[in-house]
mmCIF file of C-alpha atoms in Angstrom:
data_model
loop_
_atom_site.group_PDB
_atom_site.id
_atom_site.type_symbol
_atom_site.label_atom_id
_atom_site.label_comp_id
_atom_site.label_asym_id
_atom_site.label_seq_id
_atom_site.Cartn_x
_atom_site.Cartn_y
_atom_site.Cartn_z
ATOM 1 C CA UNK J 1 21.271 -16.176 4.560
ATOM 2 C CA UNK J 2 17.950 -17.179 6.141
ATOM 3 C CA UNK J 3 16.962 -15.307 9.301
ATOM 4 C CA UNK J 4 15.260 -17.120 12.192
ATOM 5 C CA UNK J 5 12.497 -14.805 13.392
ATOM 6 C CA UNK J 6 11.373 -16.897 16.328
ATOM 7 C CA UNK J 7 12.249 -20.507 17.124
ATOM 8 C CA UNK J 8 11.317 -22.657 14.146
ATOM 9 C CA UNK J 9 10.156 -19.797 11.885
ATOM 10 C CA UNK J 10 12.559 -18.537 9.217
ATOM 11 C CA UNK J 11 12.555 -15.639 6.780
ATOM 12 C CA UNK J 12 13.450 -16.778 3.248
ATOM 13 C CA UNK J 13 12.360 -13.693 1.293
ATOM 14 C CA UNK J 14 14.391 -11.637 -1.150
ATOM 15 C CA UNK J 15 15.112 -7.963 -1.860
ATOM 16 C CA UNK J 16 14.497 -6.306 -5.218
ATOM 17 C CA UNK J 17 16.642 -3.214 -5.778
ATOM 18 C CA UNK J 18 16.491 -3.459 -9.584
ATOM 19 C CA UNK J 19 12.836 -2.919 -10.470
ATOM 20 C CA UNK J 20 12.133 0.767 -11.061
ATOM 21 C CA UNK J 21 8.326 0.678 -11.085
ATOM 22 C CA UNK J 22 6.203 -1.606 -8.884
ATOM 23 C CA UNK J 23 3.300 -2.945 -10.975
ATOM 24 C CA UNK J 24 5.008 -0.917 -13.744
ATOM 25 C CA UNK J 25 3.427 2.165 -12.154
ATOM 26 C CA UNK J 26 4.881 3.161 -8.780
ATOM 27 C CA UNK J 27 8.533 4.242 -8.290
ATOM 28 C CA UNK J 28 10.724 2.191 -5.955
ATOM 29 C CA UNK J 29 13.525 4.521 -4.808
ATOM 30 C CA UNK J 30 14.297 2.226 -1.859
ATOM 31 C CA UNK J 31 13.443 -1.042 -3.630
ATOM 32 C CA UNK J 32 10.961 -3.595 -2.308
ATOM 33 C CA UNK J 33 11.109 -6.963 -0.576
ATOM 34 C CA UNK J 34 9.163 -10.093 -1.482
ATOM 35 C CA UNK J 35 8.744 -11.920 1.798
ATOM 36 C CA UNK J 36 8.385 -15.659 2.285
ATOM 37 C CA UNK J 37 8.618 -17.726 5.462
ATOM 38 C CA UNK J 38 9.285 -21.329 6.506
ATOM 39 C CA UNK J 39 7.839 -23.020 9.572
ATOM 40 C CA UNK J 40 9.888 -26.078 10.558
ATOM 41 C CA UNK J 41 7.852 -28.687 12.407
ATOM 42 C CA UNK J 42 6.796 -32.308 11.857
ATOM 43 C CA UNK J 43 5.597 -30.875 8.555
ATOM 44 C CA UNK J 44 7.606 -28.133 6.876
ATOM 45 C CA UNK J 45 5.430 -25.242 5.724
ATOM 46 C CA UNK J 46 6.330 -22.512 3.255
ATOM 47 C CA UNK J 47 4.254 -19.340 3.480
ATOM 48 C CA UNK J 48 4.029 -17.776 -0.014
ATOM 49 C CA UNK J 49 6.846 -17.680 -2.578
ATOM 50 C CA UNK J 50 8.615 -14.765 -4.278
ATOM 51 C CA UNK J 51 8.817 -13.060 -7.665
ATOM 52 C CA UNK J 52 10.303 -15.667 -9.999
ATOM 53 C CA UNK J 53 13.158 -13.399 -11.143
ATOM 54 C CA UNK J 54 14.684 -13.985 -7.712
ATOM 55 C CA UNK J 55 13.863 -17.679 -7.637
ATOM 56 C CA UNK J 56 17.432 -18.974 -7.475
ATOM 57 C CA UNK J 57 18.261 -16.882 -4.428
ATOM 58 C CA UNK J 58 14.953 -17.879 -2.855
ATOM 59 C CA UNK J 59 15.430 -21.618 -3.329
ATOM 60 C CA UNK J 60 18.974 -21.396 -1.980
ATOM 61 C CA UNK J 61 17.516 -19.933 1.221
ATOM 62 C CA UNK J 62 14.856 -22.653 1.378
ATOM 63 C CA UNK J 63 17.561 -25.313 0.973
ATOM 64 C CA UNK J 64 19.679 -23.637 3.661
ATOM 65 C CA UNK J 65 16.824 -23.960 6.156
ATOM 66 C CA UNK J 66 15.518 -27.410 5.183
ATOM 67 C CA UNK J 67 18.581 -29.178 3.835
ATOM 68 C CA UNK J 68 17.347 -32.363 2.180
ATOM 69 C CA UNK J 69 13.975 -32.251 3.974
ATOM 70 C CA UNK J 70 10.938 -31.582 1.793
ATOM 71 C CA UNK J 71 8.527 -28.689 1.678
ATOM 72 C CA UNK J 72 5.383 -30.486 2.800
ATOM 73 C CA UNK J 73 2.943 -27.589 2.460
ATOM 74 C CA UNK J 74 2.804 -24.287 0.612
ATOM 75 C CA UNK J 75 0.285 -21.863 2.099
ATOM 76 C CA UNK J 76 -0.837 -19.216 -0.383
ATOM 77 C CA UNK J 77 -2.066 -16.096 1.380
ATOM 78 C CA UNK J 78 -2.065 -14.036 -1.814
ATOM 79 C CA UNK J 79 -1.965 -15.031 -5.495
ATOM 80 C CA UNK J 80 -0.506 -11.832 -6.945
ATOM 81 C CA UNK J 81 2.445 -12.919 -9.116
ATOM 82 C CA UNK J 82 5.084 -11.140 -7.021
ATOM 83 C CA UNK J 83 4.216 -13.749 -4.365
ATOM 84 C CA UNK J 84 3.158 -16.730 -6.469
ATOM 85 C CA UNK J 85 5.230 -16.813 -9.657
ATOM 86 C CA UNK J 86 7.788 -19.265 -8.210
ATOM 87 C CA UNK J 87 5.136 -21.945 -7.650
ATOM 88 C CA UNK J 88 5.880 -23.903 -10.821
ATOM 89 C CA UNK J 89 9.565 -24.116 -9.926
ATOM 90 C CA UNK J 90 8.638 -25.041 -6.347
ATOM 91 C CA UNK J 91 6.573 -27.966 -7.659
ATOM 92 C CA UNK J 92 9.437 -29.058 -9.893
ATOM 93 C CA UNK J 93 11.857 -29.121 -6.945
ATOM 94 C CA UNK J 94 9.342 -30.477 -4.415
ATOM 95 C CA UNK J 95 6.866 -32.548 -6.480
ATOM 96 C CA UNK J 96 4.962 -33.856 -3.456
ATOM 97 C CA UNK J 97 4.236 -30.429 -1.967
ATOM 98 C CA UNK J 98 0.586 -29.864 -1.031
ATOM 99 C CA UNK J 99 -0.749 -26.388 -1.797
ATOM 100 C CA UNK J 100 -3.147 -24.833 0.695
ATOM 101 C CA UNK J 101 -5.574 -22.075 -0.215
ATOM 102 C CA UNK J 102 -9.209 -21.085 -0.128
ATOM 103 C CA UNK J 103 -11.607 -21.730 -3.018
ATOM 104 C CA UNK J 104 -10.847 -18.440 -4.777
ATOM 105 C CA UNK J 105 -7.108 -19.003 -4.344
ATOM 106 C CA UNK J 106 -7.276 -22.434 -5.924
ATOM 107 C CA UNK J 107 -9.309 -21.114 -8.856
ATOM 108 C CA UNK J 108 -6.615 -18.485 -9.465
ATOM 109 C CA UNK J 109 -3.875 -21.102 -9.047
ATOM 110 C CA UNK J 110 -5.453 -22.973 -11.944
ATOM 111 C CA UNK J 111 -5.993 -19.775 -13.924
ATOM 112 C CA UNK J 112 -2.442 -18.474 -13.570
ATOM 113 C CA UNK J 113 -0.411 -21.689 -13.538
ATOM 114 C CA UNK J 114 -2.768 -24.547 -14.528
ATOM 115 C CA UNK J 115 -2.090 -26.254 -11.174
ATOM 116 C CA UNK J 116 -4.922 -28.468 -9.910
ATOM 117 C CA UNK J 117 -3.123 -31.421 -8.306
ATOM 118 C CA UNK J 118 -2.125 -31.819 -4.626
ATOM 119 C CA UNK J 119 -4.280 -28.881 -3.522
ATOM 120 C CA UNK J 120 -6.011 -28.514 -0.158
ATOM 121 C CA UNK J 121 -8.978 -26.175 0.117
ATOM 122 C CA UNK J 122 -9.459 -24.424 3.463
ATOM 123 C CA UNK J 123 -12.380 -22.403 4.734
ATOM 124 C CA UNK J 124 -12.504 -19.434 7.063
ATOM 125 C CA UNK J 125 -11.504 -20.357 10.616
ATOM 126 C CA UNK J 126 -10.264 -23.864 9.765
ATOM 127 C CA UNK J 127 -7.066 -25.148 11.347
ATOM 128 C CA UNK J 128 -4.372 -27.639 10.404
ATOM 129 C CA UNK J 129 -1.944 -29.257 12.838
ATOM 130 C CA UNK J 130 1.623 -29.519 11.571
ATOM 131 C CA UNK J 131 3.114 -30.989 14.777
ATOM 132 C CA UNK J 132 3.798 -28.683 17.686
ATOM 133 C CA UNK J 133 2.179 -25.808 15.819
ATOM 134 C CA UNK J 134 -1.217 -25.159 14.297
ATOM 135 C CA UNK J 135 -2.084 -23.171 11.197
ATOM 136 C CA UNK J 136 -5.374 -21.273 11.447
ATOM 137 C CA UNK J 137 -6.713 -19.656 8.298
ATOM 138 C CA UNK J 138 -8.603 -16.358 8.287
ATOM 139 C CA UNK J 139 -10.129 -15.187 5.011
ATOM 140 C CA UNK J 140 -9.767 -11.433 4.406
ATOM 141 C CA UNK J 141 -11.308 -10.864 0.961
ATOM 142 C CA UNK J 142 -10.447 -7.682 -0.948
ATOM 143 C CA UNK J 143 -7.365 -6.860 1.098
ATOM 144 C CA UNK J 144 -6.654 -6.212 -1.701
ATOM 145 C CA UNK J 145 -7.595 -9.133 -4.008
ATOM 146 C CA UNK J 146 -10.703 -11.338 -3.641
ATOM 147 C CA UNK J 147 -8.746 -14.426 -2.487
ATOM 148 C CA UNK J 148 -6.567 -12.811 0.196
ATOM 149 C CA UNK J 149 -6.273 -14.561 3.534
ATOM 150 C CA UNK J 150 -4.051 -14.510 6.616
ATOM 151 C CA UNK J 151 -2.521 -17.451 8.468
ATOM 152 C CA UNK J 152 -2.085 -17.462 12.247
ATOM 153 C CA UNK J 153 0.105 -19.622 14.499
ATOM 154 C CA UNK J 154 -1.462 -19.447 17.981
ATOM 155 C CA UNK J 155 1.429 -21.299 19.651
ATOM 156 C CA UNK J 156 3.920 -18.643 18.509
ATOM 157 C CA UNK J 157 1.441 -15.727 18.285
ATOM 158 C CA UNK J 158 2.611 -15.048 14.729
ATOM 159 C CA UNK J 159 0.340 -13.624 12.026
ATOM 160 C CA UNK J 160 1.306 -14.094 8.377
ATOM 161 C CA UNK J 161 -0.696 -11.207 6.980
ATOM 162 C CA UNK J 162 -0.160 -11.263 3.208
ATOM 163 C CA UNK J 163 0.078 -7.769 1.720
ATOM 164 C CA UNK J 164 -1.690 -6.227 4.720
ATOM 165 C CA UNK J 165 0.646 -4.141 6.908
ATOM 166 C CA UNK J 166 3.182 -4.131 4.089
ATOM 167 C CA UNK J 167 5.329 -1.291 2.817
ATOM 168 C CA UNK J 168 7.653 -0.394 -0.018
ATOM 169 C CA UNK J 169 11.369 -0.537 0.759
ATOM 170 C CA UNK J 170 13.913 -3.350 0.555
ATOM 171 C CA UNK J 171 15.359 -4.750 3.790
ATOM 172 C CA UNK J 172 18.867 -3.726 4.756
ATOM 173 C CA UNK J 173 20.445 -6.720 6.439
ATOM 174 C CA UNK J 174 18.131 -7.784 9.239
ATOM 175 C CA UNK J 175 14.406 -8.487 9.046
ATOM 176 C CA UNK J 176 12.675 -7.832 12.393
ATOM 177 C CA UNK J 177 11.848 -4.168 13.075
ATOM 178 C CA UNK J 178 13.615 -3.994 16.445
ATOM 179 C CA UNK J 179 16.903 -4.901 14.723
ATOM 180 C CA UNK J 180 16.827 -2.216 12.020
ATOM 181 C CA UNK J 181 16.186 1.488 11.472
ATOM 182 C CA UNK J 182 12.556 1.597 10.340
ATOM 183 C CA UNK J 183 12.340 5.373 9.853
ATOM 184 C CA UNK J 184 12.311 5.131 6.037
ATOM 185 C CA UNK J 185 9.347 2.759 6.032
ATOM 186 C CA UNK J 186 6.642 5.020 7.502
ATOM 187 C CA UNK J 187 6.211 7.324 4.511
ATOM 188 C CA UNK J 188 6.705 4.335 2.226
ATOM 189 C CA UNK J 189 3.886 2.567 4.101
ATOM 190 C CA UNK J 190 1.571 5.510 3.407
ATOM 191 C CA UNK J 191 2.617 5.424 -0.249
ATOM 192 C CA UNK J 192 2.220 1.637 -0.480
ATOM 193 C CA UNK J 193 -1.226 1.695 1.104
ATOM 194 C CA UNK J 194 -2.559 4.700 -0.837
ATOM 195 C CA UNK J 195 -1.387 3.353 -4.190
ATOM 196 C CA UNK J 196 -1.930 -0.398 -3.818
ATOM 197 C CA UNK J 197 -4.628 -0.919 -1.179
ATOM 198 C CA UNK J 198 -6.256 2.517 -1.003
ATOM 199 C CA UNK J 199 -9.556 1.651 -2.697
ATOM 200 C CA UNK J 200 -10.328 -1.081 -0.164
ATOM 201 C CA UNK J 201 -10.678 0.789 3.112
ATOM 202 C CA UNK J 202 -13.797 -1.058 4.274
ATOM 203 C CA UNK J 203 -12.334 -4.577 3.749
ATOM 204 C CA UNK J 204 -9.179 -3.475 5.580
ATOM 205 C CA UNK J 205 -11.273 -2.221 8.509
ATOM 206 C CA UNK J 206 -13.158 -5.524 8.580
ATOM 207 C CA UNK J 207 -9.926 -7.512 8.568
ATOM 208 C CA UNK J 208 -8.451 -5.457 11.412
ATOM 209 C CA UNK J 209 -11.644 -5.908 13.456
ATOM 210 C CA UNK J 210 -11.778 -9.621 12.676
ATOM 211 C CA UNK J 211 -8.215 -10.278 13.840
ATOM 212 C CA UNK J 212 -8.142 -7.713 16.634
ATOM 213 C CA UNK J 213 -8.911 -10.289 19.325
ATOM 214 C CA UNK J 214 -5.891 -12.452 18.481
ATOM 215 C CA UNK J 215 -2.786 -12.145 20.675
ATOM 216 C CA UNK J 216 -0.101 -11.186 18.159
ATOM 217 C CA UNK J 217 3.610 -10.832 18.877
ATOM 218 C CA UNK J 218 4.836 -10.844 15.262
ATOM 219 C CA UNK J 219 3.245 -9.648 12.019
ATOM 220 C CA UNK J 220 4.931 -11.230 9.006
ATOM 221 C CA UNK J 221 3.819 -9.310 5.922
ATOM 222 C CA UNK J 222 4.775 -10.045 2.320
ATOM 223 C CA UNK J 223 6.508 -6.655 1.906
ATOM 224 C CA UNK J 224 8.770 -4.825 4.343
ATOM 225 C CA UNK J 225 9.979 -5.611 7.860
ATOM 226 C CA UNK J 226 8.607 -8.226 10.228
ATOM 227 C CA UNK J 227 6.752 -6.165 12.816
ATOM 228 C CA UNK J 228 7.332 -6.868 16.508
ATOM 229 C CA UNK J 229 8.224 -3.685 18.374
ATOM 230 C CA UNK J 230 6.006 -1.442 16.239
ATOM 231 C CA UNK J 231 2.894 -3.611 15.826
ATOM 232 C CA UNK J 232 0.538 -1.080 17.410
ATOM 233 C CA UNK J 233 1.891 1.777 15.260
ATOM 234 C CA UNK J 234 1.585 -0.282 12.067
ATOM 235 C CA UNK J 235 -1.986 -1.343 12.809
ATOM 236 C CA UNK J 236 -2.851 2.257 13.705
ATOM 237 C CA UNK J 237 -1.431 3.560 10.410
ATOM 238 C CA UNK J 238 -3.443 1.021 8.401
ATOM 239 C CA UNK J 239 -6.583 1.628 10.453
ATOM 240 C CA UNK J 240 -6.143 5.400 10.120
ATOM 241 C CA UNK J 241 -5.855 5.160 6.331
ATOM 242 C CA UNK J 242 -8.642 2.594 5.995
ATOM 243 C CA UNK J 243 -10.980 5.143 7.595
ATOM 244 C CA UNK J 244 -9.534 7.915 5.392
ATOM 245 C CA UNK J 245 -8.608 9.900 8.492
ATOM 246 C CA UNK J 246 -6.075 12.555 7.553
ATOM 247 C CA UNK J 247 -3.654 14.345 9.822
ATOM 248 C CA UNK J 248 -3.977 18.084 10.398
ATOM 249 C CA UNK J 249 -2.256 19.356 7.265
ATOM 250 C CA UNK J 250 -3.028 20.552 3.744
ATOM 251 C CA UNK J 251 -1.874 19.319 0.347
ATOM 252 C CA UNK J 252 -1.800 21.931 -2.406
ATOM 253 C CA UNK J 253 -1.685 20.331 -5.851
ATOM 254 C CA UNK J 254 -1.520 22.323 -9.056
ATOM 255 C CA UNK J 255 -0.883 22.148 -12.761
ATOM 256 C CA UNK J 256 0.587 25.122 -14.563
ATOM 257 C CA UNK J 257 1.684 25.866 -18.122
ATOM 258 C CA UNK J 258 3.155 29.355 -17.897
ATOM 259 C CA UNK J 259 3.429 29.971 -14.177
ATOM 260 C CA UNK J 260 0.162 31.774 -13.413
ATOM 261 C CA UNK J 261 -1.494 28.868 -11.574
ATOM 262 C CA UNK J 262 1.826 28.033 -9.910
ATOM 263 C CA UNK J 263 1.994 31.560 -8.523
ATOM 264 C CA UNK J 264 -1.501 31.187 -7.060
ATOM 265 C CA UNK J 265 -0.476 27.874 -5.452
ATOM 266 C CA UNK J 266 2.556 29.468 -3.784
ATOM 267 C CA UNK J 267 0.435 32.306 -2.405
ATOM 268 C CA UNK J 268 -2.067 29.796 -1.006
ATOM 269 C CA UNK J 269 0.680 27.681 0.584
ATOM 270 C CA UNK J 270 2.229 30.711 2.266
ATOM 271 C CA UNK J 271 -1.159 31.853 3.555
ATOM 272 C CA UNK J 272 -1.857 28.392 4.977
ATOM 273 C CA UNK J 273 1.332 28.524 7.047
ATOM 274 C CA UNK J 274 0.476 32.069 8.170
ATOM 275 C CA UNK J 275 -2.898 30.685 9.280
ATOM 276 C CA UNK J 276 -1.212 28.133 11.556
ATOM 277 C CA UNK J 277 -1.057 25.010 9.371
ATOM 278 C CA UNK J 278 2.388 23.530 10.000
ATOM 279 C CA UNK J 279 2.172 20.647 7.540
ATOM 280 C CA UNK J 280 1.706 22.108 4.067
ATOM 281 C CA UNK J 281 2.795 20.010 1.082
ATOM 282 C CA UNK J 282 3.030 21.565 -2.379
ATOM 283 C CA UNK J 283 2.919 19.326 -5.494
ATOM 284 C CA UNK J 284 3.289 20.284 -9.141
ATOM 285 C CA UNK J 285 1.512 17.502 -11.047
ATOM 286 C CA UNK J 286 4.042 17.827 -13.862
ATOM 287 C CA UNK J 287 6.955 17.235 -11.468
ATOM 288 C CA UNK J 288 5.709 15.072 -8.586
ATOM 289 C CA UNK J 289 5.036 11.429 -9.287
ATOM 290 C CA UNK J 290 1.384 10.511 -8.800
ATOM 291 C CA UNK J 291 2.260 8.001 -6.071
ATOM 292 C CA UNK J 292 3.639 10.733 -3.800
ATOM 293 C CA UNK J 293 0.666 13.018 -4.392
ATOM 294 C CA UNK J 294 -1.753 10.209 -3.498
ATOM 295 C CA UNK J 295 0.321 9.362 -0.417
ATOM 296 C CA UNK J 296 -0.027 12.904 0.885
ATOM 297 C CA UNK J 297 -3.734 13.128 0.043
ATOM 298 C CA UNK J 298 -4.259 10.061 2.232
ATOM 299 C CA UNK J 299 -1.996 11.549 4.895
ATOM 300 C CA UNK J 300 -3.633 14.965 5.366
ATOM 301 C CA UNK J 301 -7.165 16.285 5.903
ATOM 302 C CA UNK J 302 -6.952 19.331 3.661
ATOM 303 C CA UNK J 303 -6.691 19.316 -0.128
ATOM 304 C CA UNK J 304 -6.571 22.323 -2.448
ATOM 305 C CA UNK J 305 -6.296 21.675 -6.183
ATOM 306 C CA UNK J 306 -5.586 24.238 -8.877
ATOM 307 C CA UNK J 307 -5.468 23.931 -12.647
ATOM 308 C CA UNK J 308 -5.599 25.965 -15.820
ATOM 309 C CA UNK J 309 -8.219 25.394 -18.461
ATOM 310 C CA UNK J 310 -6.694 23.408 -21.317
ATOM 311 C CA UNK J 311 -8.327 22.939 -24.745
ATOM 312 C CA UNK J 312 -11.750 23.633 -23.329
ATOM 313 C CA UNK J 313 -11.212 21.205 -20.462
ATOM 314 C CA UNK J 314 -9.054 20.886 -17.348
ATOM 315 C CA UNK J 315 -5.253 20.476 -17.442
ATOM 316 C CA UNK J 316 -4.775 16.764 -18.392
ATOM 317 C CA UNK J 317 -2.454 15.778 -15.543
ATOM 318 C CA UNK J 318 -4.875 17.236 -13.012
ATOM 319 C CA UNK J 319 -7.685 15.283 -14.677
ATOM 320 C CA UNK J 320 -5.587 12.133 -14.270
ATOM 321 C CA UNK J 321 -5.165 12.893 -10.571
ATOM 322 C CA UNK J 322 -8.908 13.405 -10.115
ATOM 323 C CA UNK J 323 -9.461 10.009 -11.709
ATOM 324 C CA UNK J 324 -7.055 8.330 -9.273
ATOM 325 C CA UNK J 325 -8.643 10.017 -6.242
ATOM 326 C CA UNK J 326 -12.101 8.974 -7.439
ATOM 327 C CA UNK J 327 -10.926 5.387 -7.985
ATOM 328 C CA UNK J 328 -9.771 5.198 -4.354
ATOM 329 C CA UNK J 329 -12.991 6.662 -2.976
ATOM 330 C CA UNK J 330 -11.161 9.039 -0.637
ATOM 331 C CA UNK J 331 -13.578 10.316 1.978
ATOM 332 C CA UNK J 332 -13.970 13.388 4.137
ATOM 333 C CA UNK J 333 -11.426 15.842 2.762
ATOM 334 C CA UNK J 334 -11.614 19.583 3.385
ATOM 335 C CA UNK J 335 -11.453 20.797 -0.199
ATOM 336 C CA UNK J 336 -10.743 24.079 -1.925
ATOM 337 C CA UNK J 337 -9.940 24.878 -5.539
ATOM 338 C CA UNK J 338 -8.559 27.513 -7.848
ATOM 339 C CA UNK J 339 -7.647 27.902 -11.501
ATOM 340 C CA UNK J 340 -6.834 30.123 -14.429
ATOM 341 C CA UNK J 341 -7.932 30.583 -18.019
ATOM 342 C CA UNK J 342 -7.315 32.806 -21.028
ATOM 343 C CA UNK J 343 -10.744 33.125 -22.677
ATOM 344 C CA UNK J 344 -13.158 30.452 -21.347
ATOM 345 C CA UNK J 345 -12.936 29.149 -17.787
ATOM 346 C CA UNK J 346 -13.623 25.430 -17.353
ATOM 347 C CA UNK J 347 -11.101 24.152 -14.775
ATOM 348 C CA UNK J 348 -12.775 25.512 -11.643
ATOM 349 C CA UNK J 349 -16.175 24.217 -12.790
ATOM 350 C CA UNK J 350 -14.609 20.763 -13.236
ATOM 351 C CA UNK J 351 -12.989 20.912 -9.802
ATOM 352 C CA UNK J 352 -16.196 21.934 -8.039
ATOM 353 C CA UNK J 353 -18.194 19.188 -9.782
ATOM 354 C CA UNK J 354 -15.458 16.705 -8.786
ATOM 355 C CA UNK J 355 -15.806 17.757 -5.117
ATOM 356 C CA UNK J 356 -19.562 17.354 -5.284
ATOM 357 C CA UNK J 357 -19.154 13.876 -6.782
ATOM 358 C CA UNK J 358 -16.784 12.949 -3.922
ATOM 359 C CA UNK J 359 -19.366 14.354 -1.440
ATOM 360 C CA UNK J 360 -16.761 16.667 0.049
ATOM 361 C CA UNK J 361 -18.296 20.016 -0.740
ATOM 362 C CA UNK J 362 -16.144 23.079 -1.438
ATOM 363 C CA UNK J 363 -14.653 25.162 1.370
ATOM 364 C CA UNK J 364 -14.202 28.890 0.810
ATOM 365 C CA UNK J 365 -14.696 30.704 -2.465
ATOM 366 C CA UNK J 366 -12.957 29.165 -5.476
ATOM 367 C CA UNK J 367 -10.481 31.538 -7.101
ATOM 368 C CA UNK J 368 -10.349 31.814 -10.882
ATOM 369 C CA UNK J 369 -7.892 34.090 -12.650
ATOM 370 C CA UNK J 370 -8.449 35.354 -16.186
ATOM 371 C CA UNK J 371 -5.254 35.810 -18.181
ATOM 372 C CA UNK J 372 -2.799 37.643 -15.906
ATOM 373 C CA UNK J 373 -5.416 38.747 -13.411
ATOM 374 C CA UNK J 374 -4.770 42.417 -14.164
ATOM 375 C CA UNK J 375 -6.923 44.741 -12.105
ATOM 376 C CA UNK J 376 -8.114 41.963 -9.787
ATOM 377 C CA UNK J 377 -6.607 41.302 -6.355
ATOM 378 C CA UNK J 378 -5.948 37.612 -6.960
ATOM 379 C CA UNK J 379 -3.523 37.380 -4.041
ATOM 380 C CA UNK J 380 -6.176 38.527 -1.591
ATOM 381 C CA UNK J 381 -8.652 35.977 -2.956
ATOM 382 C CA UNK J 382 -6.042 33.209 -2.693
ATOM 383 C CA UNK J 383 -5.256 34.176 0.889
ATOM 384 C CA UNK J 384 -8.972 34.180 1.764
ATOM 385 C CA UNK J 385 -9.337 30.681 0.286
ATOM 386 C CA UNK J 386 -6.344 29.478 2.304
ATOM 387 C CA UNK J 387 -7.717 30.905 5.533
ATOM 388 C CA UNK J 388 -11.093 29.222 4.979
ATOM 389 C CA UNK J 389 -9.463 25.846 4.391
ATOM 390 C CA UNK J 390 -7.086 26.272 7.346
ATOM 391 C CA UNK J 391 -9.963 27.019 9.719
ATOM 392 C CA UNK J 392 -11.966 24.046 8.442
ATOM 393 C CA UNK J 393 -8.963 21.699 8.825
ATOM 394 C CA UNK J 394 -8.434 22.811 12.417
ATOM 395 C CA UNK J 395 -12.088 22.129 13.203
ATOM 396 C CA UNK J 396 -12.268 18.785 11.371
#
């Protein structure tokens, strides 16, 4: 059933509780929604479509809202296929629909679906009257694709934001945040942002600044709830992550083959709590999915990584994590490292060079254990590292 968000604006999105991996990468324990909206006016406007697998449900909702009336316009805020792959079917059902997008959108529309007819190119700041309401288009490139834009209805103070301000998690009945329990969405928002948008902090900051002067009473994203009650919190979370500002906590991530590096990690975590750090998150790279590790790295200021040397290099799953952190350009972390080896230590050297590449520097003295660490007070060195990181996090 279609939900009316505010007079004349309807939610016609769908929930996906079947897909296990978003983008075939990121787990979806709570599912995900693909959000689409209809504005009923002298002209009927559809904002984005949904993943084509759910097309039948989607078009039933569109028909429920419009009856026999046509879809006059489709506004494409984002061309990613989870929001655009129902376009061909939309054109089959509504052959006269005009498709609105910016120049980069229309190029992608041709590239993905070979659609070039009945298209309307819009530029940044342009407006289109649809009767009592006006569509105003704001280009927000690289949030998180080059063609992304947002559409604003000044008469209703509604912002259709594309993927911005989105989150993982299917909707459970209602759509608007004040009508549902949104507690599950906060951590999923961190995970969504860090995994999907995380590389594009500067474009996100620019988009937030660009739209900050608009009076907004509803944010209609393409994933997750419609934000009304919690708009300020949602914008703050996105702004916080776009600036790579972590909370006062420490993530300890480690790889371990036979338990030696794991033991060091546990000692460090305990010492961090003894030093007054309340939020300490421990991740074994062989157990924790990458998406949750990245979420917590975005969430907290402190990061300590440990790994054994493996085949003359660093433990492969830790190397994969370093690659993902580098890809996202995470800034300003308080960083410490530790490792272990049997006959030739490489892991700690790799971790320190990684920190230098990220321009973080290394806090405290890295701890490196040879074999079982016999005759060396490894625990004391681990505790000293933890204390150094804890003090730096408190001061950051």
